[in-house]
């Protein structure tokens, strides 16, 4: 029996202008999900190196039947995102739960702060709770377009979580931690701040264009990002002490997710693994003329996990003499960081990550 063709992830890329070839792009490693799934030691070593050096990498999902379903789900979620953000503003605002101290639901255009000067963002997004979709918490009200597609969100959540759990397993091995230490802090069926995010950043007037999302680090463990239009930039560490860091674009690639490590992984490893500063700016070239949609999965430690250096291995550096680490519960950390970015929130708390903000600027 002939196996069905693998999904290429090309759908959606053909309908938008191409990403230009004349802009500086970050040298992200491209890792094969299939090789990692098969336990390839060289690919595993490349994952560990990328996690220490830049904290960003591509994950090629085109070469495995095991990842075929997530690419199909992502195509459907892009369509749902377009339909969701086409709703009237008044309808979407019904699902803004920030007044209830919740970071789930809708966040409107200009309703978050992108820097310490109080500049407002230029995007809108909707956060869908993993716990809600998997019936680990009470369901939140949602627009019909989302409520009618809970099965699709559940499928995407299961796939995304499984992919990221595999990465955690490989990192666990390289860190010489007891078996399953990292995966056991991120169980699918345990309450956590995991979420799916659908995002839209509309085109901007070139004369007044500014970042849609300012320089920041992610505050969870791992982020799985799918996008088709450029705009994401990273600030790699300089090659030499006397060099100034330079913002570099991350080119979207068909069939590949962009993965980055968040603050939790840096805190678990005493800074050995890198949570790198990044931002979102208007796309380069002709892509600046079209809306930018993204589909994201944020993997975060379980609510009651304390964010502190892990013991039990000989790779994670020990704390320095007199160094005191704040052992904050994951739920508190995520809530503090997420709500601090909203208008009226505590900006200092919202923008203080393991890499700081505006490093080198």
Coordinates of C-alpha atoms in Angstrom, one line a residue:
X1 CA 0.0 0.0 0.0
X2 CA 1.4 3.4 -1.0
X3 CA 1.9 5.8 1.9
X4 CA 0.0 9.1 1.5
X5 CA 2.1 12.1 0.5
X6 CA 3.5 14.2 3.3
X7 CA 2.3 17.7 3.8
X8 CA 4.8 20.2 2.5
X9 CA 3.6 23.3 4.4
X10 CA 3.6 25.3 1.2
X11 CA -0.1 26.2 1.5
X12 CA -0.5 29.9 2.1
X13 CA 3.0 30.9 1.0
X14 CA 2.1 31.1 -2.7
X15 CA -0.6 33.8 -2.1
X16 CA 1.8 36.3 -0.5
X17 CA 4.8 38.3 -1.8
X18 CA 8.1 36.4 -1.3
X19 CA 10.4 37.3 1.5
X20 CA 13.3 39.4 0.0
X21 CA 16.7 38.0 -0.4
X22 CA 18.6 41.2 0.4
X23 CA 18.0 41.6 4.1
X24 CA 20.2 40.3 6.9
X25 CA 18.8 37.1 8.4
X26 CA 19.7 35.3 11.6
X27 CA 21.8 32.1 11.0
X28 CA 19.3 29.7 12.6
X29 CA 20.1 26.0 12.5
X30 CA 17.5 23.9 10.8
X31 CA 16.8 20.7 12.7
X32 CA 14.9 17.6 11.5
X33 CA 12.0 16.5 13.6
X34 CA 12.2 13.0 12.1
X35 CA 15.9 12.7 13.1
X36 CA 15.2 13.8 16.6
X37 CA 12.2 11.4 16.7
X38 CA 14.5 8.6 15.6
X39 CA 17.1 9.5 18.3
X40 CA 19.8 10.7 15.9
X41 CA 22.7 11.7 18.2
X42 CA 24.2 14.3 15.9
X43 CA 20.9 16.0 15.4
X44 CA 20.3 15.9 19.2
X45 CA 23.7 17.5 19.7
X46 CA 22.8 20.3 17.2
X47 CA 19.6 20.9 19.2
X48 CA 21.6 21.3 22.4
X49 CA 24.1 23.7 20.7
X50 CA 21.3 25.9 19.3
X51 CA 19.6 26.0 22.7
X52 CA 22.8 27.3 24.3
X53 CA 24.1 29.6 21.6
X54 CA 21.0 31.5 20.2
X55 CA 18.0 29.9 21.8
X56 CA 16.2 29.9 18.3
X57 CA 16.1 27.3 15.6
X58 CA 14.0 26.0 12.8
X59 CA 12.3 22.6 13.2
X60 CA 11.6 20.9 9.8
X61 CA 8.3 19.1 10.1
X62 CA 7.9 18.0 6.5
X63 CA 9.8 14.7 6.7
X64 CA 7.7 12.7 9.1
X65 CA 4.2 11.2 9.2
X66 CA 4.3 11.9 12.9
X67 CA 4.3 15.6 12.3
X68 CA 2.0 15.5 9.2
X69 CA -1.2 16.3 11.2
X70 CA 0.1 19.4 12.8
X71 CA 0.9 21.0 9.5
X72 CA -2.7 20.3 8.4
X73 CA -4.0 21.7 11.6
X74 CA -1.9 24.9 11.2
X75 CA -3.3 25.5 7.7
X76 CA -6.8 25.3 9.2
X77 CA -5.9 27.6 12.1
X78 CA -4.5 30.2 9.8
X79 CA -7.9 30.3 8.1
X80 CA -9.7 30.5 11.4
X81 CA -7.4 33.3 12.5
X82 CA -8.4 35.3 9.4
X83 CA -12.1 34.8 10.1
X84 CA -11.7 35.6 13.8
X85 CA -10.0 38.9 13.3
X86 CA -12.5 39.9 10.6
X87 CA -15.2 40.0 13.3
X88 CA -16.4 43.5 14.4
X89 CA -14.2 45.0 17.1
X90 CA -17.2 45.2 19.5
X91 CA -17.7 41.4 19.1
X92 CA -14.1 40.6 19.8
X93 CA -13.9 42.9 22.8
X94 CA -16.6 40.8 24.5
X95 CA -13.8 38.2 25.0
X96 CA -11.2 40.5 26.6
X97 CA -10.8 39.0 30.1
X98 CA -8.0 41.2 31.3
X99 CA -10.3 42.9 33.7
X100 CA -10.6 39.5 35.4
X101 CA -6.8 39.2 35.6
X102 CA -6.7 36.6 32.9
X103 CA -4.3 36.6 29.9
X104 CA -6.6 34.3 27.9
X105 CA -9.1 35.6 25.4
X106 CA -8.8 38.6 23.1
X107 CA -6.2 41.4 23.3
X108 CA -7.1 44.3 21.0
X109 CA -4.9 46.5 18.8
X110 CA -3.0 49.0 20.9
X111 CA -4.0 47.4 24.2
X112 CA -0.5 46.3 25.3
X113 CA 2.8 48.1 25.9
X114 CA 5.8 47.3 23.9
X115 CA 8.5 49.1 25.8
X116 CA 9.3 50.9 29.1
X117 CA 8.4 54.2 27.5
X118 CA 4.7 53.1 27.2
X119 CA 4.6 52.7 23.4
X120 CA 1.4 50.9 22.4
X121 CA 1.6 47.7 20.3
X122 CA 0.3 47.3 16.8
X123 CA -1.2 43.8 16.7
X124 CA -4.2 41.9 18.0
X125 CA -4.3 38.4 19.2
X126 CA -6.4 35.7 20.9
X127 CA -5.1 33.3 23.5
X128 CA -6.8 29.9 23.8
X129 CA -6.1 28.1 27.0
X130 CA -4.9 24.5 26.8
X131 CA -6.6 23.7 30.1
X132 CA -9.9 25.1 28.8
X133 CA -9.7 23.0 25.6
X134 CA -8.7 19.8 27.4
X135 CA -11.4 20.3 30.1
X136 CA -8.8 20.8 32.9
X137 CA -10.5 24.1 33.8
X138 CA -13.9 25.7 33.4
X139 CA -14.6 26.7 29.8
X140 CA -14.3 30.4 28.9
X141 CA -16.8 32.1 26.7
X142 CA -15.5 32.3 23.1
X143 CA -16.6 33.5 19.7
X144 CA -18.6 31.0 17.6
X145 CA -15.7 30.5 15.2
X146 CA -13.5 29.2 18.1
X147 CA -16.3 27.4 20.0
X148 CA -17.2 25.4 16.9
X149 CA -13.5 24.3 16.4
X150 CA -12.6 23.0 19.8
X151 CA -11.7 19.6 18.3
X152 CA -9.2 21.3 16.0
X153 CA -7.6 23.2 18.8
X154 CA -7.4 20.0 20.9
X155 CA -5.7 18.2 17.9
X156 CA -3.2 21.0 17.5
X157 CA -2.5 21.2 21.3
X158 CA -1.8 17.4 21.5
X159 CA 0.6 17.6 18.5
X160 CA 2.4 20.7 19.5
X161 CA 2.8 19.5 23.1
X162 CA 4.2 16.1 21.9
X163 CA 6.7 17.8 19.6
X164 CA 8.0 20.1 22.4
X165 CA 8.1 17.3 24.9
X166 CA 10.4 15.5 22.5
X167 CA 12.7 18.5 22.5
X168 CA 12.6 18.5 26.3
X169 CA 13.6 14.9 26.4
X170 CA 16.7 15.5 24.3
X171 CA 17.7 18.5 26.4
X172 CA 17.2 16.5 29.5
X173 CA 19.7 14.0 28.3
X174 CA 22.3 16.6 27.5
X175 CA 21.9 18.3 30.8
X176 CA 22.5 14.9 32.6
X177 CA 19.3 15.3 34.6
X178 CA 17.5 12.3 36.0
X179 CA 15.2 10.7 33.3
X180 CA 12.1 12.7 32.4
X181 CA 12.9 15.6 34.8
X182 CA 12.0 18.3 32.2
X183 CA 9.0 16.5 30.7
X184 CA 7.6 15.8 34.1
X185 CA 7.4 19.5 34.8
X186 CA 5.3 20.0 31.6
X187 CA 2.7 17.2 31.7
X188 CA -0.1 17.7 29.2
X189 CA -2.8 16.8 31.7
X190 CA -1.6 19.0 34.5
X191 CA -2.8 22.6 34.9
X192 CA -0.5 25.1 33.3
X193 CA -0.4 28.4 31.4
X194 CA 0.0 26.6 28.1
X195 CA -1.9 28.4 25.3
X196 CA -2.5 28.6 21.6
X197 CA -2.2 32.1 20.2
X198 CA -3.7 33.4 17.0
X199 CA -2.2 36.7 16.0
X200 CA -2.7 39.4 13.4
X201 CA -0.4 42.4 12.7
X202 CA -1.9 44.6 9.9
X203 CA 0.2 46.5 7.4
X204 CA 1.5 49.9 8.6
X205 CA 1.9 53.2 6.9
X206 CA 5.7 53.3 6.1
X207 CA 5.9 56.9 7.3
X208 CA 4.8 56.0 10.9
X209 CA 5.8 52.3 11.1
X210 CA 7.0 51.0 14.4
X211 CA 7.5 47.6 16.0
X212 CA 4.3 45.6 16.4
X213 CA 5.8 44.0 19.5
X214 CA 8.9 45.4 21.2
X215 CA 12.1 43.7 22.4
X216 CA 11.3 41.0 25.0
X217 CA 12.0 37.4 26.0
X218 CA 9.3 34.8 26.2
X219 CA 8.5 33.8 29.8
X220 CA 7.6 30.1 29.4
X221 CA 9.7 27.1 28.4
X222 CA 9.4 26.6 24.7
X223 CA 7.6 28.5 21.9
X224 CA 6.4 26.8 18.7
X225 CA 5.7 29.5 16.0
X226 CA 4.3 29.2 12.5
X227 CA 4.3 32.2 10.3
X228 CA 4.3 33.0 6.6
X229 CA 5.1 36.7 6.6
X230 CA 8.3 38.0 8.0
X231 CA 8.8 40.6 10.7
X232 CA 10.2 38.5 13.6
X233 CA 13.7 39.7 14.5
X234 CA 16.3 38.3 17.0
X235 CA 19.2 40.1 18.6
X236 CA 22.1 37.6 18.6
X237 CA 24.9 38.0 21.0
X238 CA 27.8 39.9 19.3
X239 CA 30.7 37.8 18.0
X240 CA 33.3 40.0 19.8
X241 CA 33.0 42.2 23.0
X242 CA 33.6 45.4 21.0
X243 CA 30.8 44.7 18.5
X244 CA 27.3 46.1 18.9
X245 CA 24.4 43.6 18.6
X246 CA 22.5 43.8 15.3
X247 CA 18.8 43.0 14.8
X248 CA 18.4 40.2 12.2
X249 CA 15.2 39.0 10.5
X250 CA 14.1 35.4 10.8
X251 CA 12.9 34.2 7.4
X252 CA 9.7 32.1 7.4
X253 CA 10.2 28.7 5.8
X254 CA 7.5 26.5 4.5
X255 CA 6.9 23.3 6.5
X256 CA 9.1 24.6 9.3
X257 CA 8.3 25.9 12.8
X258 CA 10.4 28.5 14.5
X259 CA 11.2 27.3 18.0
X260 CA 12.7 29.4 20.8
X261 CA 13.5 28.9 24.5
X262 CA 11.9 31.0 27.1
X263 CA 12.9 32.3 30.5
X264 CA 11.9 29.2 32.4
X265 CA 14.5 27.1 30.6
X266 CA 17.2 29.7 31.4
X267 CA 16.1 29.7 35.0
X268 CA 16.0 25.9 35.2
X269 CA 19.6 25.7 33.9
X270 CA 21.2 28.6 35.6
X271 CA 21.5 30.6 32.4
X272 CA 23.2 27.7 30.4
X273 CA 20.3 27.6 28.0
X274 CA 19.5 30.9 26.3
X275 CA 16.2 32.8 26.3
X276 CA 17.0 35.3 23.6
X277 CA 15.7 38.8 23.1
X278 CA 13.4 39.2 20.0
X279 CA 10.8 41.6 18.6
X280 CA 8.3 41.9 15.7
X281 CA 8.6 44.7 13.2
X282 CA 6.9 45.5 9.9
X283 CA 7.9 42.8 7.3
X284 CA 10.6 43.7 4.8
X285 CA 10.0 44.3 1.1
X286 CA 6.6 43.7 -0.5
X287 CA 5.6 41.6 2.5
X288 CA 5.0 44.8 4.4
X289 CA 1.8 45.4 2.3
X290 CA 0.0 42.3 3.6
X291 CA -1.3 41.3 7.0
X292 CA 0.9 39.1 9.1
X293 CA -0.9 36.1 10.7
X294 CA 0.8 33.7 13.1
X295 CA -0.2 30.5 14.9
X296 CA 1.8 29.9 18.1
X297 CA 1.9 27.4 20.9
X298 CA 3.5 28.4 24.2
X299 CA 4.7 25.6 26.5
X300 CA 5.0 26.6 30.1
X301 CA 5.8 24.7 33.3
X302 CA 2.9 23.4 35.4
X303 CA 1.3 26.0 37.6
X304 CA 2.9 24.8 40.9
X305 CA 6.4 24.3 39.5
X306 CA 9.0 26.5 41.1
X307 CA 11.2 28.3 38.6
X308 CA 14.7 27.8 39.9
X309 CA 17.9 26.0 39.0
X310 CA 17.4 22.2 38.7
X311 CA 19.5 19.8 40.7
X312 CA 20.5 16.2 40.0
X313 CA 22.9 16.7 37.1
X314 CA 26.5 17.8 36.6
X315 CA 26.1 20.0 33.5
X316 CA 24.0 22.9 35.0
X317 CA 26.4 25.4 36.6
X318 CA 26.1 25.8 40.3
X319 CA 24.9 29.1 41.8
X320 CA 27.7 31.5 42.6
X321 CA 28.8 32.2 46.2
X322 CA 26.1 34.3 47.9
X323 CA 23.8 34.2 44.9
X324 CA 20.2 34.1 45.9
X325 CA 17.6 32.8 43.4
X326 CA 13.9 33.7 43.6
X327 CA 11.9 30.5 43.5
X328 CA 8.6 31.8 42.1
X329 CA 5.7 29.4 41.2
X330 CA 5.2 29.2 37.4
X331 CA 1.6 30.4 37.5
X332 CA 2.6 33.6 39.4
X333 CA 5.5 34.3 37.1
X334 CA 3.4 33.9 33.9
X335 CA 0.6 36.0 35.3
X336 CA 3.0 38.7 36.4
X337 CA 4.8 38.9 33.1
X338 CA 1.7 38.6 30.9
X339 CA -0.5 41.2 32.7
X340 CA 2.4 43.6 33.2
X341 CA 2.4 44.1 29.4
X342 CA -1.2 45.2 29.2
X343 CA -2.2 48.8 29.4
X344 CA -2.5 49.8 33.1
X345 CA -0.2 46.9 34.1
X346 CA 3.1 47.0 35.9
X347 CA 5.5 47.6 33.1
X348 CA 8.6 46.7 35.1
X349 CA 7.2 43.3 35.9
X350 CA 6.0 42.8 32.3
X351 CA 9.3 43.4 30.7
X352 CA 11.9 42.0 33.1
X353 CA 13.1 38.7 31.7
X354 CA 16.2 36.6 32.0
X355 CA 17.9 38.5 29.1
X356 CA 16.5 41.9 30.1
X357 CA 15.1 44.3 27.6
X358 CA 16.9 46.3 24.9
X359 CA 20.2 44.5 25.5
X360 CA 23.0 46.3 23.7
X361 CA 20.8 49.3 22.8

